[in-house]
mmCIF file of C-alpha atoms in Angstrom:
data_model
loop_
_atom_site.group_PDB
_atom_site.id
_atom_site.type_symbol
_atom_site.label_atom_id
_atom_site.label_comp_id
_atom_site.label_asym_id
_atom_site.label_seq_id
_atom_site.Cartn_x
_atom_site.Cartn_y
_atom_site.Cartn_z
ATOM 1 C CA MET A 5 -24.417 -0.023 -11.192
ATOM 2 C CA LEU A 6 -21.552 0.793 -13.165
ATOM 3 C CA GLU A 7 -21.364 -0.846 -16.397
ATOM 4 C CA VAL A 8 -17.820 -1.046 -18.009
ATOM 5 C CA THR A 9 -17.833 -2.619 -21.627
ATOM 6 C CA ALA A 10 -14.969 -5.211 -23.069
ATOM 7 C CA LEU A 11 -13.258 -2.206 -24.895
ATOM 8 C CA GLY A 12 -13.382 -0.337 -21.496
ATOM 9 C CA TRP A 13 -11.730 -3.139 -19.527
ATOM 10 C CA THR A 14 -9.225 -3.847 -22.376
ATOM 11 C CA LEU A 15 -8.094 -0.111 -22.518
ATOM 12 C CA THR A 16 -7.764 0.138 -18.987
ATOM 13 C CA ILE A 17 -5.674 -2.918 -18.254
ATOM 14 C CA GLY A 18 -3.670 -2.004 -21.454
ATOM 15 C CA VAL A 19 -2.990 1.135 -19.964
ATOM 16 C CA ILE A 20 -1.851 -0.332 -16.552
ATOM 17 C CA VAL A 21 0.365 -2.783 -18.006
ATOM 18 C CA ALA A 22 2.014 -0.216 -20.360
ATOM 19 C CA LEU A 23 2.820 1.878 -17.217
ATOM 20 C CA LEU A 24 3.912 -1.123 -15.217
ATOM 21 C CA ALA A 25 6.324 -2.235 -17.992
ATOM 22 C CA LEU A 26 7.498 1.470 -18.109
ATOM 23 C CA ASP A 27 8.158 1.209 -14.277
ATOM 24 C CA LEU A 28 9.761 -2.277 -15.050
ATOM 25 C CA ALA A 29 12.170 -0.968 -17.563
ATOM 26 C CA LEU A 30 13.195 1.879 -15.378
ATOM 27 C CA GLY A 31 13.604 0.038 -12.336
ATOM 28 C CA VAL A 32 15.146 -3.428 -13.480
ATOM 29 C CA LEU A 33 16.677 -3.005 -16.995
ATOM 30 C CA ARG A 34 18.405 0.213 -15.961
ATOM 31 C CA PRO A 35 19.518 -0.311 -12.054
ATOM 32 C CA HIS A 36 21.054 2.998 -10.542
ATOM 33 C CA VAL A 37 20.921 5.403 -7.848
ATOM 34 C CA VAL A 38 17.805 7.851 -8.090
ATOM 35 C CA GLY A 39 18.218 11.434 -7.096
ATOM 36 C CA PHE A 40 15.547 13.734 -5.887
ATOM 37 C CA ARG A 41 15.025 15.349 -9.511
ATOM 38 C CA GLU A 42 14.251 12.083 -11.200
ATOM 39 C CA ALA A 43 12.169 10.943 -8.290
ATOM 40 C CA ALA A 44 10.019 14.201 -8.110
ATOM 41 C CA GLY A 45 9.612 13.765 -11.939
ATOM 42 C CA TRP A 46 8.215 10.367 -12.087
ATOM 43 C CA SER A 47 6.012 11.052 -8.947
ATOM 44 C CA ILE A 48 4.406 14.055 -10.589
ATOM 45 C CA PHE A 49 3.888 11.973 -13.832
ATOM 46 C CA TYR A 50 2.284 9.079 -12.176
ATOM 47 C CA ILE A 51 -0.151 11.386 -10.095
ATOM 48 C CA ALA A 52 -0.722 13.349 -13.066
ATOM 49 C CA VAL A 53 -1.595 10.055 -15.100
ATOM 50 C CA ALA A 54 -4.343 9.252 -12.113
ATOM 51 C CA ILE A 55 -5.633 12.448 -11.960
ATOM 52 C CA ALA A 56 -6.101 12.739 -15.778
ATOM 53 C CA PHE A 57 -7.537 9.152 -15.721
ATOM 54 C CA GLY A 58 -10.214 10.169 -12.819
ATOM 55 C CA LEU A 59 -11.196 13.198 -14.961
ATOM 56 C CA VAL A 60 -11.593 10.964 -17.939
ATOM 57 C CA PHE A 61 -13.383 8.430 -16.305
ATOM 58 C CA GLY A 62 -15.599 10.875 -14.539
ATOM 59 C CA SER A 63 -16.734 12.630 -17.417
ATOM 60 C CA VAL A 64 -17.540 9.213 -19.137
ATOM 61 C CA ALA A 65 -19.220 7.402 -16.218
ATOM 62 C CA GLY A 66 -20.734 10.360 -14.262
ATOM 63 C CA TRP A 67 -19.207 12.236 -11.549
ATOM 64 C CA ASN A 68 -20.831 10.055 -8.907
ATOM 65 C CA PHE A 69 -18.358 7.255 -9.903
ATOM 66 C CA GLY A 70 -15.718 9.952 -10.770
ATOM 67 C CA THR A 71 -15.723 10.991 -7.022
ATOM 68 C CA GLU A 72 -15.822 7.528 -5.776
ATOM 69 C CA TYR A 73 -12.683 6.800 -7.804
ATOM 70 C CA PHE A 74 -10.972 9.999 -6.525
ATOM 71 C CA ALA A 75 -11.824 8.912 -2.822
ATOM 72 C CA GLY A 76 -10.743 5.353 -3.391
ATOM 73 C CA TYR A 77 -7.150 6.468 -5.067
ATOM 74 C CA ILE A 78 -6.524 9.008 -2.036
ATOM 75 C CA VAL A 79 -7.232 6.063 0.402
ATOM 76 C CA GLU A 80 -5.121 3.702 -1.272
ATOM 77 C CA LYS A 81 -2.413 6.363 -1.849
ATOM 78 C CA SER A 82 -2.504 7.140 2.018
ATOM 79 C CA LEU A 83 -2.388 3.703 2.821
ATOM 80 C CA SER A 84 0.646 3.284 0.404
ATOM 81 C CA VAL A 85 2.726 5.761 2.189
ATOM 82 C CA ASP A 86 2.517 3.226 5.232
ATOM 83 C CA ASN A 87 3.886 0.810 2.569
ATOM 84 C CA LEU A 88 6.827 2.927 2.269
ATOM 85 C CA PHE A 89 7.844 2.858 5.868
ATOM 86 C CA VAL A 90 8.082 -0.749 5.838
ATOM 87 C CA PHE A 91 9.968 -0.826 2.552
ATOM 88 C CA VAL A 92 12.331 1.662 4.324
ATOM 89 C CA ILE A 93 12.647 -0.637 7.018
ATOM 90 C CA ILE A 94 13.113 -3.959 4.859
ATOM 91 C CA MET A 95 15.771 -2.258 2.877
ATOM 92 C CA SER A 96 17.466 -1.180 5.797
ATOM 93 C CA THR A 97 17.511 -4.520 7.593
ATOM 94 C CA PHE A 98 18.716 -6.379 4.473
ATOM 95 C CA ALA A 99 21.416 -3.432 3.791
ATOM 96 C CA VAL A 100 20.020 -3.320 0.367
ATOM 97 C CA PRO A 101 22.473 -1.214 -2.145
ATOM 98 C CA GLU A 102 20.840 1.793 -3.409
ATOM 99 C CA ARG A 103 21.375 0.845 -7.083
ATOM 100 C CA TYR A 104 19.361 -2.545 -6.373
ATOM 101 C CA GLN A 105 16.502 -0.859 -4.508
ATOM 102 C CA GLN A 106 14.612 -0.012 -7.599
ATOM 103 C CA GLU A 107 14.518 -3.521 -8.604
ATOM 104 C CA ALA A 108 13.314 -4.735 -5.223
ATOM 105 C CA LEU A 109 10.629 -2.100 -5.257
ATOM 106 C CA THR A 110 9.541 -2.647 -8.619
ATOM 107 C CA PHE A 111 9.125 -6.485 -8.309
ATOM 108 C CA GLY A 112 7.415 -5.651 -4.865
ATOM 109 C CA ILE A 113 5.016 -3.401 -6.960
ATOM 110 C CA ILE A 114 4.134 -6.289 -9.161
ATOM 111 C CA ILE A 115 3.682 -8.666 -6.347
ATOM 112 C CA ALA A 116 1.313 -6.055 -4.839
ATOM 113 C CA LEU A 117 -0.686 -5.591 -7.911
ATOM 114 C CA VAL A 118 -1.262 -9.274 -8.570
ATOM 115 C CA LEU A 119 -2.405 -9.772 -4.754
ATOM 116 C CA ARG A 120 -4.697 -6.863 -5.221
ATOM 117 C CA VAL A 121 -6.281 -8.459 -8.174
ATOM 118 C CA VAL A 122 -7.000 -11.748 -6.456
ATOM 119 C CA PHE A 123 -8.262 -9.919 -3.109
ATOM 120 C CA ILE A 124 -10.438 -7.552 -5.225
ATOM 121 C CA ALA A 125 -11.831 -10.371 -7.217
ATOM 122 C CA LEU A 126 -12.679 -12.443 -4.096
ATOM 123 C CA GLY A 127 -13.884 -9.230 -2.048
ATOM 124 C CA ALA A 128 -16.405 -8.423 -4.772
ATOM 125 C CA THR A 129 -17.802 -11.715 -5.067
ATOM 126 C CA LEU A 130 -18.218 -12.016 -1.329
ATOM 127 C CA LEU A 131 -19.954 -8.768 -1.151
ATOM 128 C CA ASN A 132 -22.153 -9.392 -4.114
ATOM 129 C CA LEU A 133 -23.104 -12.765 -2.631
ATOM 130 C CA PHE A 134 -23.373 -11.952 1.107
ATOM 131 C CA SER A 135 -24.344 -8.611 2.398
ATOM 132 C CA PHE A 136 -23.314 -9.370 5.916
ATOM 133 C CA MET A 137 -19.641 -9.088 4.414
ATOM 134 C CA PHE A 138 -20.260 -5.131 4.782
ATOM 135 C CA LEU A 139 -20.407 -5.923 8.509
ATOM 136 C CA ILE A 140 -17.275 -8.400 8.408
ATOM 137 C CA PHE A 141 -15.195 -5.580 6.552
ATOM 138 C CA GLY A 142 -16.102 -3.008 8.856
ATOM 139 C CA LEU A 143 -15.166 -4.999 11.773
ATOM 140 C CA ILE A 144 -11.711 -5.988 10.029
ATOM 141 C CA LEU A 145 -10.887 -2.521 9.399
ATOM 142 C CA ILE A 146 -12.140 -0.995 13.203
ATOM 143 C CA TYR A 147 -10.005 -4.115 14.629
ATOM 144 C CA THR A 148 -6.981 -3.125 12.572
ATOM 145 C CA ALA A 149 -7.401 0.512 13.293
ATOM 146 C CA VAL A 150 -7.246 -0.460 16.944
ATOM 147 C CA GLN A 151 -4.395 -2.561 16.736
ATOM 148 C CA LEU A 152 -2.409 0.242 14.523
ATOM 149 C CA PHE A 153 -3.141 2.758 17.161
ATOM 150 C CA ARG A 154 -2.146 0.692 19.879
ATOM 151 C CA HIS A 155 1.081 0.035 18.441
ATOM 152 C CA ARG A 156 1.506 3.395 16.375
ATOM 153 C CA ASP A 157 5.263 3.861 18.061
ATOM 154 C CA GLU A 158 6.553 0.428 16.779
ATOM 155 C CA ASP A 159 7.737 -0.920 13.542
ATOM 156 C CA PRO A 160 6.925 -4.369 11.903
ATOM 157 C CA SER A 161 9.718 -6.699 12.429
ATOM 158 C CA VAL A 162 11.176 -8.680 9.524
ATOM 159 C CA ASP A 163 12.510 -11.331 12.070
ATOM 160 C CA ASP A 164 8.492 -12.107 12.688
ATOM 161 C CA ASN A 165 8.149 -13.016 8.738
ATOM 162 C CA GLY A 166 7.718 -16.657 8.315
ATOM 163 C CA LEU A 167 8.656 -16.679 4.906
ATOM 164 C CA VAL A 168 11.872 -15.074 5.418
ATOM 165 C CA LYS A 169 12.683 -17.541 8.346
ATOM 166 C CA ALA A 170 11.861 -20.575 6.202
ATOM 167 C CA ALA A 171 14.214 -19.152 3.362
ATOM 168 C CA ARG A 172 16.808 -18.388 5.765
ATOM 169 C CA ARG A 173 16.779 -22.096 7.254
ATOM 170 C CA TRP A 174 16.157 -24.114 4.261
ATOM 171 C CA LEU A 175 17.806 -22.177 1.214
ATOM 172 C CA PRO A 176 21.547 -21.539 0.811
ATOM 173 C CA VAL A 177 21.994 -17.620 0.643
ATOM 174 C CA THR A 178 25.069 -15.722 -0.534
ATOM 175 C CA GLU A 179 26.568 -13.098 1.535
ATOM 176 C CA ASP A 180 26.482 -10.318 -1.173
ATOM 177 C CA TYR A 181 23.813 -9.029 -3.801
ATOM 178 C CA VAL A 182 25.904 -10.696 -6.941
ATOM 179 C CA ASP A 183 25.098 -7.877 -9.403
ATOM 180 C CA GLY A 184 21.545 -7.645 -8.339
ATOM 181 C CA LYS A 185 20.571 -11.376 -9.383
ATOM 182 C CA MET A 186 18.042 -13.300 -7.303
ATOM 183 C CA ILE A 187 19.516 -16.654 -8.062
ATOM 184 C CA THR A 188 23.090 -17.382 -8.995
ATOM 185 C CA ARG A 189 25.448 -20.265 -8.930
ATOM 186 C CA VAL A 190 28.510 -20.188 -6.488
ATOM 187 C CA ASP A 191 30.950 -23.355 -7.050
ATOM 188 C CA GLY A 192 28.435 -25.095 -9.308
ATOM 189 C CA LYS A 193 26.039 -24.665 -6.258
ATOM 190 C CA ARG A 194 22.816 -22.719 -7.131
ATOM 191 C CA MET A 195 21.976 -20.280 -4.257
ATOM 192 C CA VAL A 196 19.686 -17.600 -3.624
ATOM 193 C CA THR A 197 20.710 -13.869 -2.800
ATOM 194 C CA PRO A 198 19.676 -11.735 -0.210
ATOM 195 C CA LEU A 199 17.545 -9.682 -2.971
ATOM 196 C CA PHE A 200 15.346 -12.863 -2.838
ATOM 197 C CA LEU A 201 14.786 -12.677 0.928
ATOM 198 C CA VAL A 202 14.077 -8.863 0.364
ATOM 199 C CA LEU A 203 11.287 -9.910 -2.461
ATOM 200 C CA LEU A 204 9.970 -12.691 -0.065
ATOM 201 C CA ALA A 205 9.560 -9.916 2.741
ATOM 202 C CA ILE A 206 7.977 -7.333 0.552
ATOM 203 C CA GLY A 207 5.612 -9.774 -1.240
ATOM 204 C CA SER A 208 4.359 -11.314 2.383
ATOM 205 C CA THR A 209 3.954 -7.967 3.818
ATOM 206 C CA ASP A 210 2.000 -6.827 0.350
ATOM 207 C CA ILE A 211 -0.526 -9.629 1.675
ATOM 208 C CA LEU A 212 -1.041 -8.047 4.905
ATOM 209 C CA PHE A 213 -1.578 -4.650 3.103
ATOM 210 C CA ALA A 214 -3.931 -5.928 0.850
ATOM 211 C CA LEU A 215 -5.966 -7.313 3.569
ATOM 212 C CA ASP A 216 -6.486 -3.864 4.885
ATOM 213 C CA SER A 217 -6.523 -1.642 1.716
ATOM 214 C CA ILE A 218 -8.987 -3.751 0.020
ATOM 215 C CA PRO A 219 -11.714 -3.557 2.511
ATOM 216 C CA ALA A 220 -10.958 -0.107 3.233
ATOM 217 C CA VAL A 221 -11.355 1.191 -0.726
ATOM 218 C CA PHE A 222 -14.446 -1.206 -0.908
ATOM 219 C CA GLY A 223 -15.727 1.276 1.949
ATOM 220 C CA VAL A 224 -15.923 4.163 -0.484
ATOM 221 C CA THR A 225 -17.039 2.380 -3.689
ATOM 222 C CA GLU A 226 -18.633 -1.436 -4.326
ATOM 223 C CA GLN A 227 -17.565 -1.086 -7.814
ATOM 224 C CA ALA A 228 -14.851 -3.669 -8.644
ATOM 225 C CA TYR A 229 -13.616 -1.879 -11.662
ATOM 226 C CA ILE A 230 -13.118 1.406 -9.528
ATOM 227 C CA VAL A 231 -11.211 -0.721 -6.667
ATOM 228 C CA LEU A 232 -8.984 -2.061 -9.198
ATOM 229 C CA VAL A 233 -8.081 1.256 -10.939
ATOM 230 C CA ALA A 234 -7.718 3.236 -7.479
ATOM 231 C CA ASN A 235 -5.458 0.328 -6.429
ATOM 232 C CA ALA A 236 -3.508 0.170 -9.696
ATOM 233 C CA PHE A 237 -2.755 3.986 -9.933
ATOM 234 C CA ALA A 238 -1.882 4.226 -6.217
ATOM 235 C CA LEU A 239 0.746 1.368 -6.476
ATOM 236 C CA LEU A 240 2.240 2.384 -9.708
ATOM 237 C CA GLY A 241 3.809 5.593 -8.582
ATOM 238 C CA LEU A 242 5.164 3.825 -5.264
ATOM 239 C CA ARG A 243 8.774 3.315 -6.617
ATOM 240 C CA ALA A 244 9.437 6.857 -7.672
ATOM 241 C CA LEU A 245 7.592 7.980 -4.421
ATOM 242 C CA PHE A 246 9.891 5.879 -2.337
ATOM 243 C CA PHE A 247 12.892 7.911 -3.620
ATOM 244 C CA LEU A 248 11.326 11.095 -2.940
ATOM 245 C CA VAL A 249 9.923 10.715 0.330
ATOM 246 C CA LYS A 250 11.900 8.391 2.277
ATOM 247 C CA GLY A 251 14.230 11.348 3.883
ATOM 248 C CA LEU A 252 10.836 12.917 5.066
ATOM 249 C CA LEU A 253 9.241 9.850 6.318
ATOM 250 C CA ASP A 254 10.764 10.181 9.440
ATOM 251 C CA ARG A 255 9.135 13.600 10.039
ATOM 252 C CA LEU A 256 5.677 12.205 9.639
ATOM 253 C CA VAL A 257 5.352 11.063 13.278
ATOM 254 C CA TYR A 258 1.647 11.073 13.680
ATOM 255 C CA LEU A 259 0.941 9.142 10.265
ATOM 256 C CA SER A 260 0.040 5.938 12.116
ATOM 257 C CA THR A 261 -2.261 7.777 14.015
ATOM 258 C CA GLY A 262 -3.961 9.562 11.111
ATOM 259 C CA LEU A 263 -4.189 6.309 9.167
ATOM 260 C CA SER A 264 -5.815 4.514 12.100
ATOM 261 C CA VAL A 265 -8.432 7.042 12.205
ATOM 262 C CA ILE A 266 -9.235 6.651 8.696
ATOM 263 C CA LEU A 267 -9.334 2.908 8.769
ATOM 264 C CA ALA A 268 -11.694 3.271 11.796
ATOM 265 C CA PHE A 269 -13.947 5.889 9.866
ATOM 266 C CA ILE A 270 -14.213 3.741 6.738
ATOM 267 C CA GLY A 271 -14.936 0.593 9.178
ATOM 268 C CA PHE A 272 -18.007 2.410 10.637
ATOM 269 C CA LYS A 273 -19.271 3.667 7.133
ATOM 270 C CA LEU A 274 -19.467 0.113 6.058
ATOM 271 C CA ILE A 275 -21.120 -1.039 9.301
ATOM 272 C CA LEU A 276 -23.792 1.673 8.562
ATOM 273 C CA HIS A 277 -24.028 0.540 4.816
ATOM 274 C CA TRP A 278 -24.861 -2.789 6.103
ATOM 275 C CA ALA A 279 -27.170 -1.848 8.925
ATOM 276 C CA HIS A 280 -28.960 0.306 6.170
ATOM 277 C CA LYS A 281 -29.389 -2.505 3.843
ATOM 278 C CA ALA A 282 -29.958 -5.323 6.459
ATOM 279 C CA VAL A 283 -31.677 -3.797 9.578
ATOM 280 C CA SER A 284 -33.685 -0.436 8.488
ATOM 281 C CA PRO A 285 -33.503 2.114 5.591
ATOM 282 C CA SER A 286 -33.628 4.669 8.656
ATOM 283 C CA VAL A 287 -30.142 3.769 9.482
ATOM 284 C CA PRO A 288 -28.053 7.016 8.109
ATOM 285 C CA GLU A 289 -25.333 6.323 5.454
ATOM 286 C CA VAL A 290 -22.192 8.152 4.816
ATOM 287 C CA SER A 291 -21.774 9.729 1.221
ATOM 288 C CA THR A 292 -18.910 9.316 -0.861
ATOM 289 C CA LEU A 293 -18.379 12.798 -0.909
ATOM 290 C CA VAL A 294 -18.336 13.234 2.930
ATOM 291 C CA SER A 295 -15.901 10.449 3.047
ATOM 292 C CA LEU A 296 -13.908 11.885 0.932
ATOM 293 C CA GLY A 297 -13.893 15.169 2.712
ATOM 294 C CA VAL A 298 -13.196 13.426 5.940
ATOM 295 C CA ILE A 299 -10.108 11.541 4.710
ATOM 296 C CA ILE A 300 -8.419 14.777 2.928
ATOM 297 C CA GLY A 301 -9.187 16.271 6.190
ATOM 298 C CA ILE A 302 -7.455 13.700 8.480
ATOM 299 C CA LEU A 303 -4.468 13.557 6.098
ATOM 300 C CA ILE A 304 -4.000 17.407 6.154
ATOM 301 C CA VAL A 305 -4.310 17.615 9.775
ATOM 302 C CA THR A 306 -1.946 14.600 10.376
ATOM 303 C CA THR A 307 0.598 16.087 8.081
ATOM 304 C CA VAL A 308 0.768 19.447 9.294
ATOM 305 C CA ALA A 309 0.710 18.339 12.872
ATOM 306 C CA SER A 310 3.449 15.849 12.133
ATOM 307 C CA LEU A 311 5.648 18.563 10.592
ATOM 308 C CA ILE A 312 5.120 20.809 13.630
ATOM 309 C CA ARG A 313 5.908 18.176 16.088
ATOM 310 C CA SER A 314 9.064 16.966 14.452
ATOM 311 C CA GLY A 315 9.965 20.575 13.696
ATOM 312 C CA ARG A 316 10.042 21.247 17.384
ATOM 313 C CA ASP A 317 11.587 18.214 18.203
ATOM 314 C CA PRO A 318 14.027 16.959 15.554
ATOM 315 C CA SER A 319 14.940 13.721 17.708
ATOM 316 C CA LEU A 320 11.478 12.308 16.991
ATOM 317 C CA LYS A 321 11.269 9.598 14.412
ATOM 318 C CA ALA A 322 7.925 8.259 12.977
ATOM 319 C CA HIS A 323 7.095 4.808 12.843
ATOM 320 C CA ALA A 324 5.036 2.782 10.334
ATOM 321 C CA GLY A 325 2.881 1.265 13.194
ATOM 322 C CA SER A 326 2.504 -2.620 13.845
ATOM 323 C CA LEU A 327 -0.450 -4.824 14.062
ATOM 324 C CA GLN A 328 1.267 -6.819 17.290
ATOM 325 C CA ALA A 329 3.460 -5.720 19.979
ATOM 326 C CA HIS A 330 7.163 -6.264 20.194
ATOM 327 C CA PRO A 331 7.910 -6.275 23.713
ATOM 328 C CA ASP A 332 11.821 -6.646 23.213
ATOM 329 C CA ARG A 333 11.585 -3.113 21.687
ATOM 330 C CA GLN A 334 11.593 0.350 23.213
ATOM 331 C CA PRO A 335 8.640 2.343 22.098
ATOM 332 C CA HIS A 336 9.413 5.733 20.525
ATOM 333 C CA GLN A 337 9.397 8.728 22.805
#
């Protein structure tokens, strides 16, 4: 069992908050159009910080835990790419000006981090109290994987978002973005801007992603500390990664398929873990090192196959995948 001292928690939270403050300053206090060089530089920085943390953590806590951290980080990073698909859809649906996209993304990441802290605490508590939650989490991931695979050629629709529907119905909304404000006054009347609706869409979507990603990362580690830092470092670089890869996302035509396979694999791993503990010790378990190899292998195959397929047929466009059907939409050919 991983023992983290109060000082360890304090330093870790301090690093995460400092990085979050840096991201907030870059994305909100200085709104501007992000170029490729800037996006690449910050993406490399956040990935380097995550790797450096993993190396320090592994050398201090032991490389069994270090391997769990890197496995969890890669799982969360791969799932965060699917987040980016949805962010692109939301930005396009609301026609968010490029200079305000950083603000929307940064606040979306903050919302995602807060939600994940809540879900991590809840998940860790449930797993400690009830061993059958490994079975429940496993079944949830397998169900999600099946739905994602079935609707891999679709995109989630903002029109299905209940919070956005309610806000449009009950709140006065301005026509334009009013200098990037979320709430403003027009003729003495308080109104929300479309940016407020964007944050509602991103925040409520983050809840769905948290419901998938938290059980997934608990599939490679039972340590709440590792789950938290893996999530935090995967999410912190999301703003820069968005601007770096948004032009390349359309080419990852098999990403949803690859993610559905990863979720199914982790789901079966959780079920085996539950059976090993609750049914019989003779039930085999999948080691973290094997999990790490399988996940990396799936991502490599998915990426290479996607680039080859989209290179042969440039008209193909990738999709984020959806957990429910949208019969009014034509599937991607």
